[in-house]
Amino acid sequence: MAKSILRLTVNGSRREDAVSANMLLVDYLREVAGLTGTKIGCDGGECGACTVLVDGRPRLSCISLAHACAGQRVETVEGCASDGRMSAVQRGFHEKLGSQCGYCTPGMIMAASGLLRRNPHPTEAEIREALSGNICRCTGYVKIIEAVQAAAKEATP
Ligand code: FES
Ligand code: FES
């Protein structure tokens, strides 16, 4: 398929790449941008492992076209840390043992980051709702909820 120029921002850096009209955002991020933190865990739209933020809102990158994000700000797990310091959500997962095999973790972190931006003080029910599209086969979710709660607490002034 013919390629056309895609312009967007990924983790704060402007990019310009020749991309096929049918390329999925997850493939663009992994194969073109070289950001393999975003994972593929299912045949499409069912597990949340591929969650990224687009203009600050969680989006499943496995069912989004890269070109649909033209002119938008895409954030992946690689963009969470700054100056070598983990984000509050990353620290929460680290300290509360919210990650075991880690395959779901990038998507969980991005979904949780999107939640805390729009709702810095979520209830447990709101956290569960925000992460309801993200499947974890290891943790039983309790540690993940605690991780997000710890991040919300840390970010409280
Ligand atoms: S890989 Fe996108 S929802 Fe599973
Ligand atoms: S930590 Fe293994 S799938 Fe969630």
mmCIF file of C-alpha atoms in Angstrom, residues 1-155:
data_model
loop_
_atom_site.group_PDB
_atom_site.id
_atom_site.type_symbol
_atom_site.label_atom_id
_atom_site.label_comp_id
_atom_site.label_asym_id
_atom_site.label_seq_id
_atom_site.Cartn_x
_atom_site.Cartn_y
_atom_site.Cartn_z
ATOM 1 C CA MET A 1 0.000 0.000 0.000
ATOM 2 C CA ALA A 2 1.247 3.481 -0.832
ATOM 3 C CA LYS A 3 2.749 5.435 2.008
ATOM 4 C CA SER A 4 2.061 9.005 2.962
ATOM 5 C CA ILE A 5 3.661 11.321 5.460
ATOM 6 C CA LEU A 6 2.406 11.094 9.022
ATOM 7 C CA ARG A 7 3.223 13.996 11.326
ATOM 8 C CA LEU A 8 2.593 13.624 15.036
ATOM 9 C CA THR A 9 4.269 13.963 18.408
ATOM 10 C CA VAL A 10 5.491 10.874 20.239
ATOM 11 C CA ASN A 11 6.586 11.304 23.840
ATOM 12 C CA GLY A 12 7.159 15.000 23.264
ATOM 13 C CA SER A 13 9.217 14.642 20.066
ATOM 14 C CA ARG A 14 7.838 15.673 16.718
ATOM 15 C CA ARG A 15 8.059 12.965 14.092
ATOM 16 C CA GLU A 16 7.524 12.772 10.376
ATOM 17 C CA ASP A 17 7.419 9.302 8.835
ATOM 18 C CA ALA A 18 6.240 7.691 5.624
ATOM 19 C CA VAL A 19 3.484 5.334 6.782
ATOM 20 C CA SER A 20 0.965 3.114 4.958
ATOM 21 C CA ALA A 21 -2.659 4.171 5.274
ATOM 22 C CA ASN A 22 -3.514 0.843 6.904
ATOM 23 C CA MET A 23 -0.680 0.701 9.442
ATOM 24 C CA LEU A 24 -1.895 0.251 12.996
ATOM 25 C CA LEU A 25 -0.691 2.644 15.646
ATOM 26 C CA VAL A 26 0.876 -0.182 17.660
ATOM 27 C CA ASP A 27 2.899 -1.318 14.627
ATOM 28 C CA TYR A 28 3.939 2.252 13.917
ATOM 29 C CA LEU A 29 5.141 2.711 17.489
ATOM 30 C CA ARG A 30 6.985 -0.607 17.661
ATOM 31 C CA GLU A 31 8.350 -0.924 14.132
ATOM 32 C CA VAL A 32 8.796 2.639 12.905
ATOM 33 C CA ALA A 33 9.372 4.601 16.121
ATOM 34 C CA GLY A 34 11.256 1.679 17.737
ATOM 35 C CA LEU A 35 9.230 1.906 20.951
ATOM 36 C CA THR A 36 8.634 -1.702 21.911
ATOM 37 C CA GLY A 37 7.298 -0.969 25.397
ATOM 38 C CA THR A 38 3.766 -1.025 24.000
ATOM 39 C CA LYS A 39 2.693 -4.657 23.870
ATOM 40 C CA ILE A 40 0.346 -6.764 21.746
ATOM 41 C CA GLY A 41 -1.537 -9.293 23.850
ATOM 42 C CA CYS A 42 -4.569 -10.338 21.811
ATOM 43 C CA ASP A 43 -6.066 -10.445 18.347
ATOM 44 C CA GLY A 44 -7.492 -6.976 18.766
ATOM 45 C CA GLY A 45 -9.282 -4.830 21.295
ATOM 46 C CA GLU A 46 -9.625 -7.304 24.132
ATOM 47 C CA CYS A 47 -6.660 -7.136 26.528
ATOM 48 C CA GLY A 48 -5.495 -3.530 26.900
ATOM 49 C CA ALA A 49 -1.775 -4.391 26.659
ATOM 50 C CA CYS A 50 -1.432 -1.948 23.768
ATOM 51 C CA THR A 51 -2.930 1.054 25.601
ATOM 52 C CA VAL A 52 -1.252 4.395 24.907
ATOM 53 C CA LEU A 53 -2.402 7.967 25.445
ATOM 54 C CA VAL A 54 -3.526 10.053 22.485
ATOM 55 C CA ASP A 55 -3.972 13.701 23.409
ATOM 56 C CA GLY A 56 -4.024 12.514 27.010
ATOM 57 C CA ARG A 57 -6.785 9.919 26.609
ATOM 58 C CA PRO A 58 -6.218 6.154 26.718
ATOM 59 C CA ARG A 59 -6.475 4.493 23.312
ATOM 60 C CA LEU A 60 -6.040 0.899 22.172
ATOM 61 C CA SER A 61 -3.231 1.205 19.668
ATOM 62 C CA CYS A 62 -3.966 -2.236 18.160
ATOM 63 C CA ILE A 63 -7.295 -1.055 16.767
ATOM 64 C CA SER A 64 -6.256 2.501 15.897
ATOM 65 C CA LEU A 65 -4.707 3.529 12.627
ATOM 66 C CA ALA A 66 -1.458 5.439 12.902
ATOM 67 C CA HIS A 67 -2.746 8.065 10.464
ATOM 68 C CA ALA A 68 -5.771 8.645 12.704
ATOM 69 C CA CYS A 69 -3.329 10.218 15.163
ATOM 70 C CA ALA A 70 -2.007 12.803 12.707
ATOM 71 C CA GLY A 71 -1.287 16.071 14.481
ATOM 72 C CA GLN A 72 -1.926 14.518 17.889
ATOM 73 C CA ARG A 73 0.227 13.815 20.932
ATOM 74 C CA VAL A 74 0.906 10.132 21.474
ATOM 75 C CA GLU A 75 2.431 8.976 24.750
ATOM 76 C CA THR A 76 3.825 5.526 25.459
ATOM 77 C CA VAL A 77 5.322 3.948 28.541
ATOM 78 C CA GLU A 78 8.778 5.038 27.363
ATOM 79 C CA GLY A 79 7.709 8.652 27.887
ATOM 80 C CA CYS A 80 6.631 8.266 31.518
ATOM 81 C CA ALA A 81 9.972 8.736 33.244
ATOM 82 C CA SER A 82 11.670 12.092 33.119
ATOM 83 C CA ASP A 83 15.262 12.948 34.027
ATOM 84 C CA GLY A 84 15.802 9.307 34.918
ATOM 85 C CA ARG A 85 13.013 9.384 37.502
ATOM 86 C CA MET A 86 9.997 7.099 37.252
ATOM 87 C CA SER A 87 6.537 8.653 37.144
ATOM 88 C CA ALA A 88 4.338 8.332 40.232
ATOM 89 C CA VAL A 89 2.392 5.548 38.517
ATOM 90 C CA GLN A 90 5.565 3.652 37.615
ATOM 91 C CA ARG A 91 6.823 4.003 41.195
ATOM 92 C CA GLY A 92 3.472 2.769 42.477
ATOM 93 C CA PHE A 93 3.732 -0.398 40.354
ATOM 94 C CA HIS A 94 7.317 -0.894 41.429
ATOM 95 C CA GLU A 95 6.777 -0.379 45.147
ATOM 96 C CA LYS A 96 3.421 -2.164 45.480
ATOM 97 C CA LEU A 97 4.539 -5.105 43.327
ATOM 98 C CA GLY A 98 1.852 -4.353 40.747
ATOM 99 C CA SER A 99 3.869 -6.093 38.061
ATOM 100 C CA GLN A 100 4.751 -9.788 37.867
ATOM 101 C CA CYS A 101 5.486 -11.047 34.347
ATOM 102 C CA GLY A 102 5.105 -7.416 33.284
ATOM 103 C CA TYR A 103 3.369 -8.013 29.973
ATOM 104 C CA CYS A 104 0.245 -6.082 30.910
ATOM 105 C CA THR A 105 2.165 -3.404 32.806
ATOM 106 C CA PRO A 106 2.798 -0.806 30.065
ATOM 107 C CA GLY A 107 -0.888 -0.768 29.160
ATOM 108 C CA MET A 108 -1.915 -0.654 32.816
ATOM 109 C CA ILE A 109 0.460 2.230 33.463
ATOM 110 C CA MET A 110 -0.854 4.221 30.527
ATOM 111 C CA ALA A 111 -4.499 3.576 31.411
ATOM 112 C CA ALA A 112 -3.796 4.565 35.035
ATOM 113 C CA SER A 113 -1.864 7.645 33.947
ATOM 114 C CA GLY A 114 -4.799 8.740 31.797
ATOM 115 C CA LEU A 115 -7.162 8.216 34.731
ATOM 116 C CA LEU A 116 -5.075 10.244 37.194
ATOM 117 C CA ARG A 117 -4.799 13.124 34.756
ATOM 118 C CA ARG A 118 -8.536 13.501 34.446
ATOM 119 C CA ASN A 119 -9.311 12.385 38.001
ATOM 120 C CA PRO A 120 -6.354 12.807 40.388
ATOM 121 C CA HIS A 121 -8.247 11.341 43.366
ATOM 122 C CA PRO A 122 -10.167 8.325 42.059
ATOM 123 C CA THR A 123 -12.109 5.969 44.268
ATOM 124 C CA GLU A 124 -11.265 2.277 44.157
ATOM 125 C CA ALA A 125 -14.361 1.746 42.019
ATOM 126 C CA GLU A 126 -13.198 4.424 39.592
ATOM 127 C CA ILE A 127 -9.759 2.800 39.345
ATOM 128 C CA ARG A 128 -11.330 -0.592 38.682
ATOM 129 C CA GLU A 129 -13.580 0.937 36.029
ATOM 130 C CA ALA A 130 -10.681 2.753 34.324
ATOM 131 C CA LEU A 131 -8.632 -0.463 34.218
ATOM 132 C CA SER A 132 -11.537 -2.743 33.330
ATOM 133 C CA GLY A 133 -10.295 -3.092 29.745
ATOM 134 C CA ASN A 134 -6.813 -4.149 30.857
ATOM 135 C CA ILE A 135 -6.368 -7.835 31.527
ATOM 136 C CA CYS A 136 -3.713 -9.220 33.877
ATOM 137 C CA ARG A 137 -3.154 -12.944 34.103
ATOM 138 C CA CYS A 138 -0.732 -12.800 37.039
ATOM 139 C CA THR A 139 -1.532 -10.406 39.840
ATOM 140 C CA GLY A 140 -5.208 -10.841 40.704
ATOM 141 C CA TYR A 141 -5.477 -7.029 40.337
ATOM 142 C CA VAL A 142 -5.241 -6.206 44.069
ATOM 143 C CA LYS A 143 -1.625 -5.053 43.809
ATOM 144 C CA ILE A 144 -2.419 -3.100 40.663
ATOM 145 C CA ILE A 145 -5.207 -1.188 42.424
ATOM 146 C CA GLU A 146 -2.862 -0.511 45.342
ATOM 147 C CA ALA A 147 -0.229 0.752 42.894
ATOM 148 C CA VAL A 148 -2.628 3.286 41.397
ATOM 149 C CA GLN A 149 -3.839 4.340 44.844
ATOM 150 C CA ALA A 150 -0.214 4.886 45.921
ATOM 151 C CA ALA A 151 0.423 6.976 42.822
ATOM 152 C CA ALA A 152 -2.656 9.114 43.511
ATOM 153 C CA LYS A 153 -1.538 9.616 47.091
ATOM 154 C CA GLU A 154 1.991 10.546 46.059
ATOM 155 C CA ALA A 155 0.748 13.077 43.557
#
